[in-house]
Amino acid sequence: MRRLIVAVVLLLAGNAWGADPVVLPVVIPQDSLVIVIPQFGIPAIPTLDRAYRAGGTITVNATDIIFNLTSTQDFIIQDNGTPIFTVLDSGTISIGGDVTMANGKWIGAGSGKGQIVFDDSNDEIEILNAQLGVGTSSPDTLGHFVSATSTELRLETSGASDPTLSFKTTNTANQINVFLDENLGNDRLVVQGMTAGVGTDFQVEAVTGQVATLRLRSGTVASTITQSATQLVLKHLLLDGDIIFQVNDGGSNTSALIIDGATTNISLPADNQQLEFGLATDYTIQWDNPNTDALHTITSGTFAFMGGNFGAGTASPNAPLEVKGALPGNVGGFPSGHFHVTGDGTAQFSNSVITGHSAYNTNTQLWYLGSMSSSNDNICFINRQDGDVHFYTNDTFRMVIDANGNVGIGLIPTANMAGLSIEAGLLTLKETTTPTADTNYAKLWTTSDNELFFQDGAGGNHLLHGDAFSNIWFHAAGTVEVAISTQNAFTKIDSFAVVGNEDDLAHLVGSAAANTLTLSSIADGEYEISFHASITATGGADKEMVIVLGITLAVPLDITNVTDDLVTPIVITSVAHGLENGDMVEIAGVLVNTAANGSFIVASKADDTFEIVALDGSATTGNGDYDEGTPTGNVTIEYPGNMVVHREVRGATLGAISATGLHVLAGSDVLALYVANLDGTTNLTVHAVSFDAFRIGD
């Protein structure tokens, strides 16, 4: 191998270039090329076209130094005998023995080491067997870029094509391209799968135990998508910022779902939107909130659950809708149920409404349950169709209200069964008091004293059974005297000893001690009354006597006026007294004009007045001016004129008397027999007597 050694000789100041070579004070080896370089700059360096030659030429001008070796020679620059720059005759360049380039194609440390390859055939520059470091002397990846300020790795196309970064695996031929797409007007980075038959994933992966976050930023506003070991979190970092999900609806972007950043409400803002859950069997849709007052509200539109069963409070509903759980407490002061329906209107039929529908013949409303008044306090159940409403208990038919409003209990009413029909034939009534009458409506009720009443449309009350009867009587081997102390005055016959048969409801009660028959407070009505007796006048003399039924009135007839002193006859004023001429009365309580007190016959009666006549037929005359103070006086006992026996009672011969009559009595009236002696005060001797009454109607 032949070498080219270049010796650099400094041209000292004061020397001049000439046509001949400069004589050097050094020994120049054979086949060496000498280059003379001035020490100081000179105005012009002429072309050196003659030099010591060693198989080549050197041309020096103002801009270039050209070495032209004409044979297989090396070009070497040494430093203290060590080559630092070598150009072999093959064209290989070695700098310090570390970087080489063969045949104009590569620079590197040799085969199998890091190389930069210049591939002319494919117009490529290739880096082989090495890691590329830019800004760093210790790259730890295939490409390592370091900058103290900012790092920019740019892919740029000179034409309209998208700049593309491609990732490809040789062993599987999978490939993904990442490129800038500006076709839609926005800067868009596209991750495009290029492998046929497989999908494309974009994955952000953190080390175990850490979260993976994808951050999206627009200026200072940012959002994140974060995956931890247990949660995926989509977060808007702006205060009160909304999260909006949009779809392309007919060419325009439509907000399909909005999560409000201020309220955290979730809304479906567009018209006719539906929230659908397409779930497999046994999947659960569940809302969990530690706030027991949390509201899940649909303010308008429709919430449709299509197919399957919906459970509130239960994970295994057995019906299209099942509500289960603890009662929610009181609502409006009353225990609340599980299912609340509340309307928002005040008009009739607007509140608390549930309706049932049938779709067999279009969409037909079958029934309605809800309010029926403007106050929404009145609740009704309405059958909207021409059908019956049936009621069952224990899975057995119990009652029906037919389309005509007829009610059947235990049966379905036939065409002739109007109103209420009871299959069992038993009507149970709670005991109550006399109801208030309603014109044109009758009522049926029973009372606590075991009476059944009927009230007509005019308000008349009628006892519906005749179980009101009693009797008292006397008969013995001896006789009983009735003491008469005053002439022309009635005395009660007190000879009774036995109470006979009477009703078990105690509507008419006999008393041998009191010698009376007493009506209960509800036993008013029409009665048949009779008495029979065998009598004589005590002492043997015949006497004119009157034996009569006396009715002590439960409500005495009030006297409001009496004629004054010396007026004959005495006239009594008692509004609507109801007495008849021939009746007899007992008057008590008249003040000052005391001649009006006693037993009298009624005469010259008018609606509100009547005259009183003494029992012997003599006229009555007042003995003082009537005092209208308290008391004013009352008719206490009525002696009906149709129950009078007026006769001469024999003193030595036994006589028989009897009387029967019909009388309308009021509740709590008291019946007794009375006798008056018109001839003196001779007593009445009773040998036998009976007295009875029984109710025959209202």
XYZ file of C-alpha atoms in Angstrom:
698
model
C 0.000 0.000 0.000
C 1.314 3.448 -0.874
C 0.519 6.380 1.419
C 0.209 10.060 0.713
C 1.826 12.108 3.449
C 1.038 15.787 3.458
C 3.518 18.071 5.146
C 2.291 21.548 5.832
C 5.054 24.184 5.603
C 4.473 27.702 6.798
C 5.677 30.435 4.504
C 7.354 33.001 6.661
C 6.720 36.637 6.231
C 8.926 38.279 3.661
C 9.075 35.292 1.339
C 7.431 35.520 -2.028
C 5.759 33.192 -4.331
C 7.556 32.573 -7.615
C 7.269 30.557 -10.727
C 9.480 27.865 -9.287
C 8.807 25.737 -6.243
C 9.793 27.104 -2.857
C 12.944 25.618 -1.423
C 12.040 24.099 1.943
C 14.484 23.662 4.767
C 13.174 20.169 5.432
C 13.632 16.680 4.051
C 10.714 15.567 1.989
C 10.214 11.800 1.728
C 10.028 10.275 -1.673
C 6.601 10.093 -3.227
C 5.341 12.839 -0.877
C 3.244 15.871 -1.763
C 4.236 19.225 -0.237
C 1.640 21.968 0.400
C 2.947 25.390 1.337
C 0.569 27.568 3.364
C 1.575 31.100 4.273
C 1.723 32.026 7.913
C 0.095 35.318 7.328
C -2.627 36.136 4.941
C -1.618 37.559 1.576
C -3.739 39.415 -0.881
C -3.980 36.543 -3.336
C -2.962 32.960 -3.505
C -2.071 31.940 -7.003
C -2.929 28.619 -8.467
C -0.284 26.068 -7.619
C -0.065 24.069 -10.770
C 3.318 22.653 -10.106
C 4.263 20.730 -7.024
C 6.221 17.808 -5.874
C 4.179 14.967 -7.115
C 3.676 11.495 -5.911
C 1.282 10.103 -8.420
C -1.200 12.975 -8.218
C -1.805 16.685 -8.331
C -2.808 19.400 -5.910
C -4.655 22.464 -6.999
C -4.923 25.415 -4.628
C -6.950 28.508 -5.382
C -8.780 31.124 -3.383
C -11.730 28.823 -2.586
C -10.625 25.172 -2.910
C -7.780 22.767 -2.202
C -8.132 19.793 -4.511
C -6.233 16.515 -3.937
C -6.203 14.267 -6.958
C -4.493 10.897 -6.489
C -3.914 9.201 -9.771
C -2.978 5.740 -8.452
C -4.062 3.308 -5.701
C -2.885 5.455 -2.847
C -4.266 6.209 0.657
C -4.822 9.677 2.057
C -3.817 9.781 5.746
C -3.654 12.547 8.337
C -1.720 11.609 11.479
C -1.294 13.094 14.912
C 2.010 12.068 16.464
C 2.115 8.974 14.318
C -1.514 8.006 15.000
C -3.890 8.151 12.039
C -6.815 10.433 12.847
C -8.255 10.717 9.329
C -7.834 8.071 6.616
C -9.199 7.811 3.090
C -8.361 4.434 1.617
C -7.956 4.004 -2.098
C -11.211 1.992 -1.978
C -13.050 5.117 -0.846
C -13.533 4.002 2.741
C -13.111 6.839 5.237
C -11.967 6.212 8.791
C -11.981 8.944 11.435
C -10.187 7.858 14.584
C -10.921 4.280 13.578
C -14.555 4.506 14.782
C -16.657 5.767 11.885
C -16.429 4.184 8.475
C -18.220 4.461 5.207
C -18.007 1.748 2.571
C -18.766 2.232 -1.080
C -20.536 5.519 -0.294
C -23.365 3.717 1.573
C -22.815 3.687 5.331
C -21.120 5.312 8.267
C -20.503 3.308 11.375
C -18.315 1.240 13.613
C -18.295 -1.784 11.401
C -20.413 -4.808 10.702
C -22.922 -5.619 13.457
C -22.451 -2.248 15.107
C -24.292 1.014 14.867
C -24.420 2.272 11.308
C -25.896 5.074 9.240
C -26.666 3.626 5.822
C -27.145 5.741 2.705
C -29.141 3.542 0.309
C -28.910 5.142 -3.135
C -30.957 2.452 -4.821
C -34.050 3.197 -2.662
C -33.192 6.810 -1.810
C -33.075 5.942 1.903
C -31.004 6.790 4.962
C -31.085 3.948 7.479
C -29.863 3.669 11.090
C -29.005 0.088 11.969
C -28.042 -1.698 15.178
C -28.267 1.472 17.309
C -30.552 3.806 19.343
C -30.965 7.374 18.101
C -30.324 10.098 20.642
C -31.063 13.746 19.892
C -29.996 16.060 22.678
C -28.753 13.150 24.773
C -25.593 11.000 24.766
C -27.322 8.058 26.421
C -30.498 7.214 24.536
C -32.439 4.443 26.240
C -35.032 3.894 23.523
C -34.971 3.479 19.787
C -35.551 7.214 19.495
C -34.708 9.506 22.442
C -35.227 13.273 22.096
C -34.150 15.748 24.804
C -34.516 19.527 24.821
C -34.049 22.073 27.566
C -36.987 24.137 26.278
C -39.398 22.169 24.135
C -39.231 19.057 22.023
C -40.806 18.991 18.627
C -40.897 15.939 16.428
C -42.599 16.943 13.199
C -44.030 14.890 10.358
C -44.873 17.178 7.469
C -45.967 16.575 3.911
C -45.213 18.939 1.087
C -48.470 18.176 -0.683
C -52.096 17.435 0.204
C -51.398 13.988 1.653
C -51.909 13.424 5.375
C -48.682 13.112 7.405
C -48.730 9.589 8.794
C -46.913 7.743 11.585
C -47.188 3.992 11.056
C -46.799 1.202 13.654
C -46.259 -2.298 12.274
C -45.228 -5.689 13.653
C -43.255 -7.910 11.262
C -44.141 -11.231 12.848
C -47.947 -10.726 12.635
C -48.159 -8.136 9.887
C -50.468 -6.021 12.112
C -50.363 -2.301 11.398
C -51.885 0.905 12.839
C -51.447 4.330 11.253
C -51.660 7.614 13.146
C -52.168 10.581 10.864
C -53.399 14.170 10.665
C -56.745 14.419 8.861
C -57.672 17.932 7.748
C -60.449 16.996 5.343
C -63.223 18.128 7.756
C -61.698 21.529 8.452
C -60.483 20.753 11.991
C -57.075 19.524 13.100
C -57.821 15.848 13.644
C -55.470 13.085 14.759
C -56.706 9.736 13.464
C -55.726 6.308 14.767
C -56.490 3.977 11.870
C -56.348 0.212 11.981
C -54.820 -1.195 8.790
C -55.050 -4.930 9.500
C -57.870 -6.789 7.804
C -60.058 -8.970 10.013
C -59.184 -7.419 13.397
C -60.419 -4.426 15.370
C -58.530 -1.318 16.412
C -57.982 -0.285 20.058
C -56.711 2.949 21.586
C -55.435 2.176 25.079
C -54.115 4.323 27.938
C -52.512 1.942 30.443
C -51.104 2.694 33.900
C -48.895 0.491 36.007
C -50.572 -1.763 38.537
C -52.045 0.192 41.441
C -52.170 3.503 39.579
C -54.915 5.195 37.570
C -54.862 5.727 33.826
C -56.129 9.150 32.734
C -56.923 10.578 29.321
C -56.975 14.394 29.565
C -58.745 16.627 27.060
C -57.912 20.350 27.121
C -59.260 23.439 25.367
C -57.242 26.409 26.559
C -57.434 26.273 30.348
C -60.560 24.104 30.384
C -59.919 20.413 30.742
C -61.778 17.149 31.158
C -60.458 13.736 32.093
C -61.374 10.114 31.575
C -59.805 8.098 34.392
C -59.669 4.335 34.937
C -58.758 2.955 38.354
C -58.868 -0.629 39.530
C -62.587 -0.296 40.342
C -63.990 2.759 38.538
C -64.160 4.562 35.226
C -64.598 8.302 35.848
C -65.534 10.895 33.229
C -64.863 14.293 34.801
C -65.330 17.908 33.684
C -62.748 19.975 35.590
C -64.508 23.311 34.988
C -66.740 24.448 37.872
C -70.387 23.675 36.973
C -69.298 22.444 33.543
C -71.777 20.214 31.708
C -71.062 16.821 30.138
C -73.046 16.439 26.905
C -73.524 13.348 24.750
C -74.504 14.174 21.156
C -75.610 12.154 18.133
C -75.883 13.011 14.454
C -79.625 13.185 13.935
C -80.463 13.614 10.275
C -77.268 15.518 9.537
C -77.294 17.782 12.593
C -75.630 17.259 15.958
C -78.314 16.681 18.616
C -77.735 16.580 22.361
C -79.024 13.161 23.388
C -78.053 13.265 27.075
C -76.828 16.089 29.322
C -75.295 15.842 32.800
C -75.726 19.311 34.326
C -72.553 20.365 36.125
C -74.364 22.745 38.482
C -77.189 20.425 39.590
C -75.832 16.960 38.569
C -79.216 16.339 36.940
C -79.304 13.991 33.955
C -81.633 15.107 31.166
C -82.773 13.962 27.746
C -83.264 17.414 26.193
C -84.645 16.619 22.761
C -88.294 15.904 21.955
C -89.512 12.302 21.809
C -86.344 10.898 23.367
C -86.476 7.580 25.177
C -84.192 6.004 27.772
C -84.000 2.312 26.938
C -82.256 -0.494 28.831
C -81.629 -3.556 26.670
C -80.648 -5.983 29.368
C -80.276 -9.736 29.468
C -82.223 -11.904 31.906
C -81.650 -11.224 35.642
C -79.806 -7.952 35.077
C -80.570 -5.091 37.493
C -81.059 -1.362 36.982
C -80.364 0.276 40.343
C -80.234 3.839 41.694
C -78.182 4.156 44.905
C -78.034 7.412 46.856
C -77.140 7.839 50.536
C -79.471 10.844 50.667
C -82.861 9.394 51.585
C -84.531 12.495 50.167
C -82.919 12.130 46.728
C -85.303 12.788 43.874
C -85.307 11.033 40.524
C -87.660 13.220 38.489
C -89.132 13.078 35.002
C -90.675 16.524 34.495
C -92.314 15.816 31.147
C -92.556 13.314 28.339
C -92.698 9.540 28.698
C -90.702 6.975 30.694
C -91.296 3.597 29.068
C -90.136 0.255 30.460
C -90.590 -2.114 27.532
C -90.994 -5.756 28.484
C -90.043 -7.641 31.617
C -90.953 -6.698 35.190
C -90.176 -3.453 37.037
C -89.396 -3.714 40.745
C -89.221 -0.836 43.222
C -87.642 -2.073 46.433
C -87.325 -5.639 45.164
C -84.789 -7.360 42.931
C -87.238 -10.077 41.896
C -90.525 -8.467 40.838
C -93.299 -10.925 40.033
C -95.466 -8.509 38.048
C -94.989 -5.765 35.452
C -94.809 -3.403 38.471
C -94.060 -4.518 42.034
C -93.460 -2.074 44.882
C -91.990 -3.405 48.121
C -90.413 -1.942 51.216
C -91.041 -0.308 54.552
C -93.942 2.118 54.743
C -92.721 5.685 54.123
C -94.405 7.064 57.242
C -97.275 9.533 57.381
C -98.530 11.693 54.534
C -101.131 14.313 55.359
C -101.401 13.000 58.907
C -102.245 9.435 57.876
C -100.141 6.274 57.401
C -98.942 6.203 53.814
C -98.904 3.312 51.392
C -96.140 2.223 49.020
C -97.625 3.715 45.874
C -98.502 7.413 45.567
C -100.439 9.008 42.714
C -100.835 12.784 42.915
C -102.252 15.123 40.308
C -101.316 18.774 40.007
C -104.666 20.330 39.127
C -107.645 21.682 41.088
C -110.389 21.031 38.559
C -112.872 18.198 38.886
C -111.387 14.756 38.096
C -107.856 16.224 38.066
C -106.190 14.758 41.129
C -105.066 11.352 42.452
C -106.066 9.553 39.283
C -105.511 5.935 38.247
C -107.208 4.628 35.121
C -107.520 1.143 33.652
C -107.475 0.629 29.907
C -108.207 -2.151 27.454
C -106.579 -2.415 24.049
C -108.705 -5.232 22.615
C -110.910 -2.718 20.764
C -108.649 0.281 20.265
C -107.457 1.973 23.440
C -110.587 2.001 25.647
C -110.719 3.342 29.194
C -112.363 0.757 31.443
C -112.286 2.388 34.852
C -111.194 5.475 36.767
C -110.141 5.912 40.396
C -109.538 9.434 41.622
C -111.059 12.739 42.626
C -114.459 13.934 41.472
C -114.695 17.478 42.869
C -112.905 20.763 42.395
C -111.530 20.504 45.937
C -110.310 16.965 45.107
C -111.644 15.748 48.462
C -114.337 13.560 46.925
C -113.020 10.254 45.577
C -114.855 8.007 43.177
C -114.434 4.755 41.314
C -116.019 4.898 37.848
C -116.749 2.058 35.469
C -116.532 3.874 32.145
C -118.259 1.117 30.184
C -121.705 -0.527 30.253
C -120.629 -3.291 32.595
C -120.895 -4.581 36.142
C -118.487 -4.052 39.031
C -117.819 -7.314 40.894
C -116.311 -7.808 44.345
C -114.673 -11.032 45.551
C -113.232 -12.201 48.883
C -111.357 -15.461 49.449
C -111.517 -15.890 45.675
C -115.312 -16.127 45.925
C -117.931 -13.790 44.460
C -119.543 -11.636 47.159
C -121.206 -8.576 45.651
C -121.969 -6.862 42.367
C -123.163 -3.447 41.262
C -124.714 -3.945 37.861
C -124.744 -1.481 34.996
C -128.156 -0.158 36.133
C -126.956 0.530 39.673
C -128.695 -2.419 41.300
C -126.743 -4.090 44.100
C -126.637 -7.812 44.619
C -125.017 -9.295 47.729
C -124.242 -12.939 47.138
C -126.177 -12.903 43.878
C -126.354 -11.197 40.498
C -129.626 -9.243 40.304
C -132.132 -10.293 37.674
C -134.236 -7.854 35.694
C -136.890 -7.763 38.444
C -134.448 -7.277 41.318
C -134.225 -3.514 41.583
C -132.299 -1.781 44.331
C -130.683 -4.086 46.898
C -130.984 -7.872 46.819
C -129.464 -10.124 49.486
C -129.005 -13.819 48.799
C -128.581 -14.699 52.479
C -131.868 -12.954 53.315
C -130.326 -11.297 56.344
C -129.895 -7.568 56.897
C -127.932 -6.556 59.976
C -128.507 -3.062 61.352
C -126.427 -1.248 63.922
C -128.552 0.207 66.712
C -128.883 3.961 66.385
C -131.098 6.896 67.271
C -133.970 8.429 65.357
C -132.564 9.866 62.113
C -133.319 13.241 60.590
C -136.045 12.940 58.008
C -135.392 13.469 54.274
C -138.378 14.472 52.192
C -139.524 11.702 49.847
C -137.058 9.207 51.315
C -137.903 6.466 53.811
C -135.539 5.045 56.409
C -135.314 1.843 58.382
C -133.439 1.579 61.675
C -133.266 -0.162 65.016
C -132.596 1.309 68.422
C -130.718 0.257 71.517
C -133.989 -0.791 73.186
C -134.525 -3.459 70.529
C -137.112 -1.686 68.393
C -137.306 -1.651 64.626
C -138.617 1.553 63.091
C -139.665 2.835 59.717
C -139.560 6.531 58.871
C -141.682 7.708 55.971
C -140.817 10.464 53.514
C -142.825 12.957 55.531
C -140.779 12.285 58.654
C -143.276 10.048 60.428
C -141.696 7.351 62.583
C -143.425 3.970 62.773
C -142.674 1.045 65.026
C -142.623 -1.937 62.709
C -143.994 -4.562 65.124
C -146.927 -4.699 67.632
C -145.056 -6.160 70.520
C -146.346 -3.634 73.073
C -148.932 -5.088 75.455
C -149.628 -5.652 79.130
C -152.443 -6.126 81.659
C -153.049 -5.936 85.380
C -155.926 -7.437 87.351
C -157.470 -8.322 90.715
C -159.764 -11.121 91.838
C -159.975 -12.778 95.250
C -162.325 -14.270 97.816
C -162.615 -10.861 99.404
C -163.017 -7.334 98.122
C -160.959 -4.172 98.034
C -162.266 -0.671 98.735
C -161.191 2.420 96.828
C -161.206 5.368 99.242
C -162.997 8.412 97.862
C -162.274 11.590 99.814
C -163.654 14.299 97.520
C -166.938 14.509 95.675
C -166.806 15.285 91.937
C -163.090 14.473 91.711
C -161.343 11.491 90.161
C -159.548 8.993 92.370
C -157.274 6.231 91.018
C -158.597 2.700 91.435
C -155.799 1.022 93.386
C -157.190 -2.496 93.711
C -154.818 -4.355 91.321
C -152.770 -7.250 92.586
C -151.399 -9.181 89.575
C -149.418 -8.182 86.449
C -150.428 -10.430 83.603
C -148.644 -11.348 80.390
C -146.786 -8.500 78.643
C -144.283 -8.004 75.786
C -140.689 -9.024 76.390
C -139.395 -5.727 74.975
C -140.970 -3.836 77.900
C -142.763 -1.434 75.625
C -145.812 -1.565 77.887
C -145.092 -2.339 81.541
C -147.744 -3.126 84.129
C -147.362 -2.385 87.828
C -149.661 -3.825 90.518
C -148.024 -1.561 93.051
C -148.610 1.625 91.080
C -151.840 0.301 89.513
C -150.673 1.541 86.094
C -149.689 0.507 82.574
C -146.676 2.574 81.387
C -145.494 2.965 77.782
C -141.785 2.989 76.987
C -140.377 6.097 75.366
C -140.534 4.521 71.898
C -143.837 2.683 72.235
C -146.009 5.447 70.839
C -148.755 4.343 68.486
C -152.393 3.339 68.360
C -153.605 1.071 71.169
C -156.725 -0.862 71.962
C -157.520 -0.380 75.659
C -160.213 -2.094 77.759
C -161.265 -2.631 81.352
C -163.824 -4.841 83.120
C -164.987 -4.789 86.756
C -167.521 -6.086 89.288
C -168.334 -3.328 91.827
C -170.685 -2.100 94.565
C -171.051 1.118 96.514
C -169.680 0.604 99.990
C -172.226 0.735 102.825
C -175.290 -0.490 100.942
C -176.587 2.831 99.505
C -176.720 3.388 95.758
C -174.391 6.112 94.442
C -173.911 7.878 91.062
C -170.396 7.212 89.999
C -168.153 7.645 86.907
C -165.473 5.028 86.155
C -163.050 6.063 83.368
C -159.648 5.476 81.693
C -157.144 8.119 82.662
C -154.029 8.934 80.586
C -151.314 10.779 82.462
C -149.653 12.695 79.630
C -145.878 12.342 79.225
C -145.965 15.880 77.843
C -148.732 17.818 79.647
C -150.851 20.296 77.689
C -149.573 23.761 78.503
C -152.186 26.300 79.639
C -151.393 29.815 78.494
C -154.478 31.638 79.792
C -157.522 31.229 82.075
C -160.484 33.558 82.343
C -160.483 35.788 85.410
C -162.410 36.070 88.667
C -166.175 35.439 88.627
C -166.259 34.583 84.920
C -168.691 31.757 84.172
C -167.880 29.290 82.704
C -164.141 29.160 83.094
C -162.413 29.094 79.676
C -158.985 27.486 79.311
C -156.519 28.502 76.568
C -154.114 25.705 75.433
C -152.756 25.951 71.905
C -153.572 22.906 69.707
C -154.817 20.930 72.713
C -156.485 18.201 70.564
C -159.297 17.517 73.083
C -162.847 16.658 72.171
C -166.135 17.661 73.812
C -167.007 14.975 76.358
C -163.411 14.227 77.195
C -162.475 14.902 80.768
C -159.307 16.424 82.083
C -157.293 16.900 85.216
C -155.905 20.438 85.537
C -153.197 21.425 88.011
C -150.861 24.318 88.647
C -153.160 27.262 87.833
C -152.324 30.144 90.178
C -154.799 32.582 91.821
C -157.801 31.377 89.837
C -157.600 28.027 91.570
C -161.191 27.149 90.636
C -159.634 25.990 87.341
C -157.728 23.206 89.104
C -159.396 19.773 89.428
C -161.404 17.259 87.382
C -163.640 18.620 84.636
C -165.615 17.790 81.514
C -164.529 19.473 78.258
C -167.216 21.573 76.535
C -167.399 24.140 73.729
C -163.925 23.273 72.533
C -162.110 25.229 69.819
C -158.649 24.635 68.353
C -156.889 26.511 71.132
C -159.590 26.891 73.862
C -162.227 24.911 75.734
C -164.712 25.406 78.595
C -164.554 23.321 81.727
C -167.695 21.948 83.386
C -167.921 20.185 86.761
C -168.329 16.403 86.655
C -171.913 16.721 87.913
C -172.664 19.085 85.003
C -172.712 22.337 86.949
C -171.005 25.444 85.574
C -167.611 26.596 86.750
C -166.884 30.144 87.948
C -163.507 31.765 88.442
C -162.360 32.674 91.915
C -159.504 35.000 91.052
C -157.637 36.711 88.242
C -155.332 34.262 86.363
C -151.657 34.653 87.209
C -149.525 34.293 84.064
C -146.382 33.717 86.082
C -144.727 30.376 86.740
C -146.221 27.815 86.632
C -148.970 28.722 84.195
C -150.858 25.459 84.764
C -151.175 22.236 82.753
C -153.650 19.613 81.684
C -151.930 16.649 83.329
C -154.440 13.823 82.766
C -156.803 13.212 79.908
C -159.891 11.062 80.508
C -161.090 10.065 77.025
C -164.820 10.413 76.557
C -165.089 7.071 74.740
C -163.898 5.123 77.805
C -166.448 6.409 80.356
C -168.863 4.255 82.412
C -171.367 6.616 84.109
C -173.980 4.757 86.185
C -175.791 4.253 89.457
C -173.695 1.855 91.457
C -175.844 -0.357 93.671
C -174.948 -0.669 97.274
C -176.497 -4.070 97.846
C -176.405 -5.604 94.399
C -173.173 -6.478 92.544
C -172.866 -4.709 89.193
C -170.620 -5.315 86.182
C -168.974 -2.609 84.077
C -166.697 -2.648 80.993
C -165.357 -0.315 78.304
C -163.137 -0.663 75.216
C -161.669 2.017 73.003
C -158.900 2.926 70.569
C -156.480 5.624 71.554
C -153.320 7.161 70.092
C -150.729 7.294 72.827
C -147.329 8.952 73.079
C -144.192 7.335 74.398
C -143.983 7.347 78.209
C -147.713 7.985 78.705
C -149.167 6.265 81.825
C -152.566 4.515 81.868
C -154.793 3.964 84.941
C -158.469 3.581 85.957
C -160.199 6.317 87.899
C -163.520 6.662 89.773
C -165.476 9.773 90.795
C -168.472 9.810 93.241
C -170.980 12.410 92.183
C -173.270 11.786 95.262
C -170.790 12.217 98.078
C -167.699 10.462 99.313
C -168.926 6.895 99.632
C -166.135 4.460 98.724
C -166.161 2.031 95.842
C -165.935 -1.669 96.646
C -164.162 -3.725 93.977
C -164.906 -7.440 93.746
C -162.886 -8.052 90.505
C -161.179 -5.841 87.953
C -158.913 -6.240 84.861
C -157.177 -3.588 82.798
C -155.234 -4.230 79.547
C -153.825 -2.499 76.489
C -151.986 -3.598 73.343
C -150.535 -1.746 70.414
C -152.268 -2.260 67.095
C -150.427 0.200 64.873
C -148.634 3.467 64.464
